[in-house]
Amino acid sequence: MESLQKHPLTSKYKSTFIKVGLVSSLGLAHFFGQASHESNLLPKVENLNYKADALIEGFGRHRISIADARKYGRTATQKANQEAIANIIYGGAWGKTNLGNTQFGDGWKYRGRGIFQITGRANYEALTKWAKSKGFNVDYVANPDALLNEADSIIGALWYWSVRGIQKYAEQDNLLAVSKIINLGSVGAKGAPKGLADRVAQTNKFRKIFK
């Protein structure tokens, strides 16, 4: 528990870290290293300010048509319609299957928020259920913007870390596995995680803090 006194956030939210069992120096170094890379430890809302061409390249025509990409994407003469973009790329059959977005507008309402970006109605529901089981009186389905508050962003990040089984690999000091889960979705994903060099650097920085 001594390690929790070594950083302002772990000291301030000590009981929250204890509730989820993230107390070891090694686990904390990996958690903060990855969180620092992803968001500089600040809760953020997803930026959907995409160019028209980037929408097709990034999400494919099975999620957004060329016509809609041109209509809502950013161009030299128009701003991106971020709400429309979110409802398209996170909606429809894909959004229902992958994110649990069942109602029109869920794509925008449950766009990514937090230290680690939490996206989709199903994830907001799962987070709320998990948080209540830990004794927190919260409802992120009703109030998704709460994840932009510091305390709630910590809860959200710890849920993300816990339900994805990341702590197991952090305790093994397997930085590549941790990075793959966060950036690529699973340990077995092919390819190198984006920003791996910085993830290593940030984790090493926090090793010194939590040693």
Short mmCIF file of N, CA and C in Angstrom, two decimals, residues 1-19 22 28 31-32 41-43 115 136 148-155 158 210:
data_model
loop_
_atom_site.label_atom_id
_atom_site.label_comp_id
_atom_site.label_asym_id
_atom_site.label_seq_id
_atom_site.Cartn_x
_atom_site.Cartn_y
_atom_site.Cartn_z
N MET A 1 0.81 -1.22 0.00
CA MET A 1 0.00 0.00 0.00
C MET A 1 0.85 1.27 0.00
N GLU A 2 2.11 1.12 0.40
CA GLU A 2 3.00 2.28 0.45
C GLU A 2 3.14 2.92 -0.92
N SER A 3 3.06 2.10 -1.98
CA SER A 3 3.22 2.62 -3.33
C SER A 3 2.13 3.63 -3.70
N LEU A 4 0.96 3.51 -3.06
CA LEU A 4 -0.16 4.40 -3.38
C LEU A 4 0.07 5.83 -2.88
N GLN A 5 1.07 6.03 -2.05
CA GLN A 5 1.37 7.37 -1.56
C GLN A 5 2.35 8.12 -2.46
N LYS A 6 2.78 7.47 -3.55
CA LYS A 6 3.89 8.03 -4.33
C LYS A 6 3.45 8.87 -5.53
N HIS A 7 2.16 9.00 -5.75
CA HIS A 7 1.68 9.84 -6.85
C HIS A 7 0.43 10.56 -6.37
N PRO A 8 0.21 11.81 -6.77
CA PRO A 8 -0.97 12.56 -6.31
C PRO A 8 -2.30 11.85 -6.56
N LEU A 9 -2.45 11.20 -7.73
CA LEU A 9 -3.72 10.55 -8.05
C LEU A 9 -3.95 9.29 -7.22
N THR A 10 -2.90 8.49 -7.00
CA THR A 10 -3.08 7.29 -6.20
C THR A 10 -3.29 7.64 -4.73
N SER A 11 -2.68 8.72 -4.30
CA SER A 11 -2.88 9.16 -2.92
C SER A 11 -4.30 9.71 -2.73
N LYS A 12 -4.75 10.49 -3.69
CA LYS A 12 -6.08 11.11 -3.62
C LYS A 12 -7.18 10.07 -3.72
N TYR A 13 -6.99 9.05 -4.58
CA TYR A 13 -8.01 8.03 -4.82
C TYR A 13 -7.55 6.66 -4.32
N LYS A 14 -6.88 6.68 -3.20
CA LYS A 14 -6.31 5.46 -2.63
C LYS A 14 -7.35 4.36 -2.46
N SER A 15 -8.50 4.70 -1.90
CA SER A 15 -9.53 3.69 -1.65
C SER A 15 -10.05 3.08 -2.95
N THR A 16 -10.08 3.87 -4.03
CA THR A 16 -10.53 3.37 -5.33
C THR A 16 -9.55 2.34 -5.88
N PHE A 17 -8.27 2.62 -5.79
CA PHE A 17 -7.26 1.68 -6.26
C PHE A 17 -7.27 0.40 -5.42
N ILE A 18 -7.47 0.55 -4.13
CA ILE A 18 -7.52 -0.62 -3.24
C ILE A 18 -8.71 -1.50 -3.58
N LYS A 19 -9.85 -0.88 -3.89
CA LYS A 19 -11.06 -1.65 -4.20
C LYS A 19 -10.88 -2.59 -5.38
N LEU A 22 -5.41 -2.80 -7.46
CA LEU A 22 -4.25 -2.28 -8.18
C LEU A 22 -3.40 -1.49 -7.18
N LEU A 28 1.09 -0.50 -10.97
CA LEU A 28 0.85 0.94 -11.07
C LEU A 28 1.73 1.59 -12.13
N PHE A 31 0.07 0.75 -15.44
CA PHE A 31 -1.21 1.47 -15.56
C PHE A 31 -0.97 2.94 -15.90
N PHE A 32 -0.12 3.60 -15.14
CA PHE A 32 0.12 5.02 -15.35
C PHE A 32 0.94 5.28 -16.62
N LEU A 41 -2.96 11.36 -18.72
CA LEU A 41 -3.65 11.22 -17.44
C LEU A 41 -4.82 12.19 -17.29
N LEU A 42 -5.31 12.70 -18.41
CA LEU A 42 -6.43 13.64 -18.37
C LEU A 42 -7.63 13.03 -19.08
N PRO A 43 -8.83 13.10 -18.48
CA PRO A 43 -10.01 12.58 -19.17
C PRO A 43 -10.32 13.40 -20.41
N ILE A 115 -9.94 8.49 -19.58
CA ILE A 115 -8.48 8.37 -19.67
C ILE A 115 -8.13 7.32 -20.72
N PHE A 136 -19.77 2.33 -5.76
CA PHE A 136 -19.85 3.69 -6.27
C PHE A 136 -21.28 3.98 -6.73
N LEU A 148 -15.81 12.61 -17.76
CA LEU A 148 -14.86 13.70 -17.97
C LEU A 148 -14.46 14.34 -16.64
N ASN A 149 -15.07 13.88 -15.54
CA ASN A 149 -14.65 14.31 -14.20
C ASN A 149 -13.45 13.46 -13.78
N GLU A 150 -12.55 14.04 -13.02
CA GLU A 150 -11.35 13.33 -12.61
C GLU A 150 -11.65 12.03 -11.88
N ALA A 151 -12.48 12.09 -10.85
CA ALA A 151 -12.76 10.90 -10.04
C ALA A 151 -13.40 9.80 -10.87
N ASP A 152 -14.37 10.17 -11.70
CA ASP A 152 -15.06 9.18 -12.52
C ASP A 152 -14.14 8.64 -13.61
N SER A 153 -13.24 9.47 -14.11
CA SER A 153 -12.32 8.99 -15.13
C SER A 153 -11.38 7.93 -14.56
N ILE A 154 -11.04 8.06 -13.29
CA ILE A 154 -10.21 7.04 -12.62
C ILE A 154 -10.99 5.74 -12.51
N ILE A 155 -12.27 5.84 -12.11
CA ILE A 155 -13.12 4.64 -12.03
C ILE A 155 -13.21 3.98 -13.40
N LEU A 158 -9.92 2.25 -14.36
CA LEU A 158 -9.69 1.03 -13.58
C LEU A 158 -10.61 -0.09 -14.03
N PHE A 210 7.14 4.82 -8.77
CA PHE A 210 6.50 3.85 -7.86
C PHE A 210 7.45 2.82 -7.26
#
